[in-house]
Structure formats: C-alpha cells, structure tokens
Amino acid sequence: MEPAYYYHDYPVCPNCKEPVITGAPLLIEDDGTFRCSSCDAFFSPAVHLPENEGVHEFLTKNLKEPPSEELPLIWPIKNNVIEKSYLSWLPNISEGKYLITWPWRNIRFLPVLICECLRVKGDAKIVVIGEINTGESKNELGFPDPFSALGSLQYIEDMSKMDSGDLRNLRRLLKIDRKNVFKKKKKIHYRIKDSKNRHTTEISVYRPEMTIRKCINRILKYYKNLYGMNAVRSITQKDGKGDKRIKKLKDEGIIAISIEEREEWTGKKLNFPVSDLFHVILNYDNLTRFKDHFKYDCITDVRDTDTSDSSVVFISQTLEPEKLFGIVEECNPDIVFFTDSDYFVNERLFNGRRWQKFREFLRSTECTVLMFSLRPDSRHLYRDLQDSFTWHTWDCIPILDILTGDEDHSRPSPFSSSFSEISVPGINAEIEYIHLEEIDRIEEISEKILKIDNGKNVRRYLKYLPQTPLKLRGPHNYSNGGWVIDNILNQILDTPIFDEVKNTFEEVYSISSGPQRNPILNSVKEIIEAELSEDDRKSIFIALRSSRETKSLKKTFEIDEENPDVLDAVDICTWNDLPTHHGEGPSVVIATSYPPIGYSLNDTDIDKFYFIGGSTAIEKIKSVVNNRITEQITKPLHIPSRKERAPELLFEITGKIHVPETVKEDILEFERSIESGSYSKISNSYGKTYKKRARTIRAGTECVLVINEMNCGMFIPSHRLLFFKDETVDRIEHIRAGDKPENLQNRTLLLDEHGFYTSFKVLFTRFMIEIAPNLKIKRSYYTWNGFKELVDDSYEWLRNIRNAMKKLMDARDWNENRAKDYLSEYLVKYDLNARNPEYIRDHWLSDPDIILTSEGHVPVFDVEHPKGISDVEKIYRALDELFPEMCLDDEKARRSYIASRTLQKLRRKFLTDEKQSLHQRYHRFHDELWKEINYVLKRSDKFKIKDARIVKVKIDSPSMKILQDYKRYIT
C-alpha cells in the first residue's frame, strides 16, 4: 500500500509560520481570530471563499460535499527523507526493538507514522510513551505535542482528481490573497530618526492598551536612559486627517520622533501554499480526518485507564514506573513508541526505578519497540541494553553530511522536520596530511613478512612500526612486547625475502650503516621548525599511542636536539593526555595515528593537526577524521548488516560511507569497553559541556573561601557573581560572592565532571543558542537574527579589548601579563567609570568560558557590560587610537552595549522572574530551558556550602575548583 497524502489544519501563522519556527504561540481572540505573538498578524483560521457564482457552480459540479463559505487553512505535510523512510518501512514489519538517534529535538512526524501504521494494519494497537502537555492555555496555542497534533491530521488516499484542466479552472475562478485571511487593525506607527548615528527606524505595533501618549512617554524614557535627558529633539504627531503637530524639546537632541495611528493589514504577505489548497479542494470528497476514523486517548494519571476501544493510547512518561508499564501490559500493544527514551535511561546513573522498569520491559516484551534518543550525552548509558535492540544512527556526522548535501523538499511544520533546522558542526581545526613514500615501502615489506611468519609477536611489532617516530636500534628504540628489529630479522633469516627486508630497513632507517634515522622523526622536526619560525609562541604537541613511546621520544629529543628552545615549545604526550594541556598561543598537534574514539575534533582548542604516515595509515586516518568516528560516544555510527532490520534509506546511506576494516575493529573494541563499563574514564576526559581554562587567584589576593560538609574547599574571586537554584520554585538567584559571604551558607553550587563550578549563566547561553537559532530579537533600532548573533554582539566590546591585548603582544613582543597591565592603565586614562586598572585587568581581561554549540565555539565572559553606553564609546575610541586598523566607531560600540543590556535583561527574566513577565513569544523557550535546568540538576555533582569567609591566599591558587588540600594555600 502506497503512503497517503497528508495535510493538517493546526493553526499556523500564514505570515511568519509561527509556532513552527521558534514556538511563539498564537493568541486566541474573543471572536475566534488568531493573533500571532511574534509578528502581530491577525488572521482567520479559515479561508473565506468569495461569493462567486462560478466558484459555487464549479464546486457543486465536481464535489459531492463541497466546502461551505469557509475552508480551514489546510497545510500540506512535506516530510523529509528520513521520516518518509519510516512511513514506508514500519507499517510492513512486525517485530524488533530499535534505538533511533534522532537529529531533531522532537518527533514531529509521529502522528503521521501512527496513521500510516493504522492504515496498513487496521487492527493494530499502538502505545506512545512520552511527554503530554495537559496545561495548554485556552487563550493561546503553542507548538503541539503528538497527542494534541493528532486531532488536526488529515489525509487523502486517492488523489485521482488531479486533472490539469480542473485545476486551471479552479485557479481562474478562485483568487486567494491576504484579504481572504488577514485582518486590518489600527496600529500605532512610529518613526525614529537618530541624527547622530544616521539611523531611521519605523515600527508598527498593535497594543490596544497603549495610547499614543503612553507610547511617546515610553520612547522618551528609553532614549533619555540611553543618551541622557537632552536626547530627544522633537516629537511630530499626526492625526487621522494627516495634520501634523510638532513639539520641540531640545535643540541639541539627536532623536526625532514621528508618531501616528493608522489602519493597516496585519499580515504583509500570505505565506501559504495556495496551490496545495486547490489540490485539497479538488479531492475534498476523499479528505479523511484521523480522529473521525481512529479513536485515540491519553493517560496522565491512574484514575481512568480504560482504553480498550482506542487504537492509540498516549501515556505520560512522568507516571510512576510500576503503574506506567503495568498500563502498557494491560494495553497489550503491537507497537510501542518512546518519544524520549533518554528520560528513562538517564536514571541508570543512580539505578533509579524508571531505569529498572524500562530495562525489564525492553528485555521481556515481544511487541515492536521504537525508542527515540534525543540527547547525545545519554547514548553511552544504553550499554547494558546493547544486545536488546538494533541501532538506527541518523544523527552522526557522516550520515547527516550526505543527507544535508542532497536537495531537501521537506517543510518544517507541526508534523515534519526539515534539514534546514539542523546545523552540522564542522571540524574547527585545520588538518594536513603528510604522506611519506618511505613508509609505503615499510607497509609493503611488512605484508611480505606476514605471509611468511604471521605469529602474534611479529604482527604486533609490524602493526605499529609505520607509526613510530623512534629509531629501531640503540637506546630508546622502538620495541613492542619486548621485540625489536633484530627479532624480526632472525625470524626470516633463512627465507628468500631476508635480503630484501634487510635492505629495505637499511635504506629507510639506516639500521647499521651510519647514523640511524626515521623518516617520521625527520618529518616531525621539519614541521616543528616551520611552525615555530612562523610564530614562536605556538604550543606544539606530539601525540603518540603509548606513555612508553612518549618517554623514549623525549629522551631522543634531549640527545639529538641541538636547539634547546625547541624542547620548551614541544610537549610529547599520549592522545589521552592531550586535552589536559592548554597553551596561551596557537596550538598544533603532530600525530602518526588517528585520535582515539572519544576524542572530538569538533570540541578542541587545537588550531591545526598534522597526520604523518604511509598510504595505508593516511587512508585510515582520513576515514576516521572525515566520518567523525571518534565521536562514537555521543553520536555513534552503526553500519547495519543486511541481517538487521532498518529502512532501506539507512542501508543506502551507510553503503556510501567507507570505513576500513581495522577502524571497524577499533569501533567494536570501543563498544565492548562501553558494555564492560570502562567507558567512564573516557567520559571524564572528553564528555565536556564546556571548557574552562584553569584560572588562578594570585598570591596576596583576598577572595572568598567556601567549605562543604566533606571539608573540601573552593576559592572564589570576591567580584564573582554566583548563581543558585531556589529549592522551592523554578527560580535562579544570584549573589556576589564578596558582598556578604555569610549569605552563601547552605547554598548549593553545581559542579561539572572536573570539579569546577557550573554557572547557570553558561547553561542559559548554550541552551538558548541551540534552541533559538531563528529567534528574531529587536531592541531600539537594532535587530539580531538568532540568539547567537545577540550573544556575539553583546561580548564584542570584550573581544575587541582582548584583540588589542594580542596586538600589543605581537607588535611589542610582550608577554600576556605585560600587555594586560599596559592596556588596563591605558584605558583608565579615558575617564571611564571603571577607574581601577586592577579591576579592568582581572575582570575585563579575564579568560572566558568556552562553550561548544552546533554553531561553533562561543566565549562567555564573567562581565556583562560597563556602567554606561558612554564607557563603551570611550573604550572604542581608545582602542581605535591605539590600533586604527581595528576600524572601531561609536555605532559599533552602541550596538554592543545595547546587545549586552538586552541579553542581561532576557537572562534575568528567564532565570529569575516568573514566566508571565516574558512576552508570549518566549514562553516555549522558558519551558524548554527549565526542563533542561532540571535535567542538569539531576545529573550534576553538588557542593553544599557549610561555611564561607574572606581569606587572603599566600600562593597562587586555583579558582572556582573543588580542592581537598585548600588549607595549604592559606596557612
């Protein structure tokens, strides 16, 4: 049976398509009209068909039951290729358990998938376990959950009435434009001209409660706060007849305001697919509403669980697990969907009851189960269930690279997701491959040796030989399991290839005829020399596979290297030690093997990687790097065999991904380590939400010492703003550490996996960048397209100060401390409100936290903004005088200042104020953010403060990190 054609009439703004884009709700007016909280468009939920005799005659002639004077706004559902693959596949299977790593934040197409299964299997019973929104306001409609969406789902099985002649006639007779959908309203229209910045802003707002006088007062207050009491020059008010009344305020003012009330269309353009509506009209007799054909129900408590006559039962995942899975057993379903299986698996961290019952159910049930995993940081927790399900790994980078490269005909809607909503992160670091033909000869001769002697010791020695930079004979030579090159030569002494092997090793490594060499070591030294000649501040790491090899190479460098400065710049370590190293300048890694599984090339501070080797080694490394196989922890790649069940599309896509057999073996070995539980070590090394540089409180500095009940301490800079979760309500409070340290007692700090303080400010910034990439934010005459753009602009003034510091270091050959001291003293001379150079040095020039997002690395600074807008203007003028090539001006300064004020205000409303203090367009973000905060609270380590006091550290001390030996820093 072919899939049906799907449509929906869930209300969507035909001007800006909310709540689909950002989740901004639609407000329901008393007359049934919808008002979009994002663009202020007023529209009818139906198209008003014109009173046209020709239209009536055409519809009566072609349809048994033609639509009345109004036709609901019926939208087509255009599913993406992944969704389509399940619509074709799932209705035709009858067993199996599947874990689907989903690339989107929700499972929008689930209602369509349910409908397809029921169309094909009419007597099937389906259970959906997930989040059910029962608290929806009667006065607004946000983005629907699958249960709410089902009532709007419609489909047509037979689209036979697609005659082009009928379609042409209908288009000729029926003209649909914005007048059929949108409403006109009286709006306050104001025009603000800023003569200083040469900006003109025009805005129309619909605020029934806002008179023109109130609007003028609000504008005056805003600009007086921003630019001072003399900011506004004049106000021009127009009446309904167009007559003007001009009021002069301050001749020296820079703001001129024009304001009037006028009636206008609330929607600029009808962004609705009218041609698809014509297809629906022609096939109106065949249009079937899901709820008219199938019964469905939901269970959010245990008082009423009789769903015996329902085809689909939605069950809230928040029910007590014993009750929840008891209801599932009573339903005896054919198919069970978990819309967020991570919700259950996350309790594996503390062996919670939800995890236990979920595991029991999965191992015992015989029904078909589809589990959607939405959180990459939860994937490793499924290890105990590996033998119970089949992986469908859609959100890994190589698969998304292929899918997002193809043309995407899907459209985002309440019933479908689009690839345009996905940001596939690139590799931040530059990568260069160095191919050595001499190592090709070693790879080739190794194959010949193995044909004669395939013993375990020989295999192990030859496996890693093409990767080692060590010499083959003498002190600190390459060995493996006690075997050296002489053991290999002895094994083939009496064979026909002995002379060829010995000559090859002699020509490549000079093992006996002269000073020994290694082409890999020579290449490493050439790279080091070239990189340091370009910038002697670079940190260079040589990443090797074992600690024994690192020790040998260090000794080799100490013996061979004539230039001691090179040794200061080079750090030789294993891959697993690499993330603990942080250099001040650019950093480079030189390696002969691919990174271990668990090392993310996307989440790294390294600027450039060099990979050295022969053809075989380079091929493997390219496969691992290009396919991002090292990210198996969070975004695993599973290539299904034909014995496994999966949509045909998954076989087609994974068939295009080339992974060498040896790499597959490493993946299997890694998966076995996951199952055995040894993963935790890798998790601690690489599973970072954001990265912190190790900050230091300088000796002699006063700071706050907090101590917990386990007598562990933490030093906190006195100026630091700390965020705490209120234990009774969803509210984040903040306290400046040094104001009254006693107020910190009995408060609880969150810690990351490295023992550092975790800030709700950082969490808020990261989450909002992820969830609001398309959110348009307006303030004054500035607009930011997406939350990240707002964050970037808000911290631009701090980035410019840091850029000036780096320019000083380069131009004057200064170290960082000297550049900070000079710049702090320099800025103070410009009459800033910040008059203390130490404050500027320790606050404005402190290192930011770096958060990893799908849009790249984003710095988050402790400081928000200076006291006033004039401070930022003075800073930009000062930096422009110092470095004119930075091209800074007052306009850029003002944009950055207003962005930082806007960001600060938004964060406080989200974290501190109640949801109702936010504009309705932010309500969905508020709900999602607090869901994330509670998730983090559940998983994070805690530091409950028992005592807090001011101390002076006697030696440089770690900042914001839990310490067991804190006393040695103060006594």
PDB file of N, CA and C in Angstrom, residues 910 915 922-934:
ATOM      1  N   PHE A 910      14.314  35.070  32.239  1.00  0.00           N
ATOM      2  CA  PHE A 910      14.203  33.620  32.093  1.00  0.00           C
ATOM      3  C   PHE A 910      14.537  32.898  33.398  1.00  0.00           C
ATOM      4  N   LYS A 915       7.435  33.248  34.522  1.00  0.00           N
ATOM      5  CA  LYS A 915       7.230  33.079  33.078  1.00  0.00           C
ATOM      6  C   LYS A 915       6.365  34.198  32.500  1.00  0.00           C
ATOM      7  N   TYR A 922       8.245  34.115  24.044  1.00  0.00           N
ATOM      8  CA  TYR A 922       9.349  33.436  24.723  1.00  0.00           C
ATOM      9  C   TYR A 922       8.891  32.295  25.636  1.00  0.00           C
ATOM     10  N   HIS A 923       7.594  32.071  25.756  1.00  0.00           N
ATOM     11  CA  HIS A 923       7.104  31.110  26.745  1.00  0.00           C
ATOM     12  C   HIS A 923       7.598  29.692  26.465  1.00  0.00           C
ATOM     13  N   ARG A 924       7.607  29.292  25.208  1.00  0.00           N
ATOM     14  CA  ARG A 924       8.080  27.936  24.903  1.00  0.00           C
ATOM     15  C   ARG A 924       9.547  27.789  25.282  1.00  0.00           C
ATOM     16  N   PHE A 925      10.356  28.809  24.998  1.00  0.00           N
ATOM     17  CA  PHE A 925      11.776  28.755  25.354  1.00  0.00           C
ATOM     18  C   PHE A 925      11.945  28.647  26.875  1.00  0.00           C
ATOM     19  N   HIS A 926      11.095  29.363  27.612  1.00  0.00           N
ATOM     20  CA  HIS A 926      11.151  29.301  29.069  1.00  0.00           C
ATOM     21  C   HIS A 926      10.899  27.872  29.558  1.00  0.00           C
ATOM     22  N   ASP A 927       9.861  27.230  29.005  1.00  0.00           N
ATOM     23  CA  ASP A 927       9.527  25.866  29.423  1.00  0.00           C
ATOM     24  C   ASP A 927      10.656  24.896  29.085  1.00  0.00           C
ATOM     25  N   GLU A 928      11.202  25.022  27.878  1.00  0.00           N
ATOM     26  CA  GLU A 928      12.270  24.121  27.451  1.00  0.00           C
ATOM     27  C   GLU A 928      13.541  24.349  28.278  1.00  0.00           C
ATOM     28  N   LEU A 929      13.834  25.619  28.588  1.00  0.00           N
ATOM     29  CA  LEU A 929      15.028  25.924  29.374  1.00  0.00           C
ATOM     30  C   LEU A 929      14.930  25.300  30.764  1.00  0.00           C
ATOM     31  N   TRP A 930      13.786  25.431  31.402  1.00  0.00           N
ATOM     32  CA  TRP A 930      13.657  24.886  32.748  1.00  0.00           C
ATOM     33  C   TRP A 930      13.633  23.368  32.752  1.00  0.00           C
ATOM     34  N   LYS A 931      13.175  22.786  31.675  1.00  0.00           N
ATOM     35  CA  LYS A 931      13.285  21.334  31.544  1.00  0.00           C
ATOM     36  C   LYS A 931      14.763  20.934  31.501  1.00  0.00           C
ATOM     37  N   GLU A 932      15.560  21.724  30.770  1.00  0.00           N
ATOM     38  CA  GLU A 932      16.995  21.458  30.674  1.00  0.00           C
ATOM     39  C   GLU A 932      17.693  21.690  32.016  1.00  0.00           C
ATOM     40  N   ILE A 933      17.329  22.766  32.712  1.00  0.00           N
ATOM     41  CA  ILE A 933      17.940  23.056  34.008  1.00  0.00           C
ATOM     42  C   ILE A 933      17.680  21.916  34.993  1.00  0.00           C
ATOM     43  N   ASN A 934      16.450  21.438  35.038  1.00  0.00           N
ATOM     44  CA  ASN A 934      16.126  20.347  35.958  1.00  0.00           C
ATOM     45  C   ASN A 934      16.838  19.061  35.569  1.00  0.00           C
TER      46      ASN A 934
END
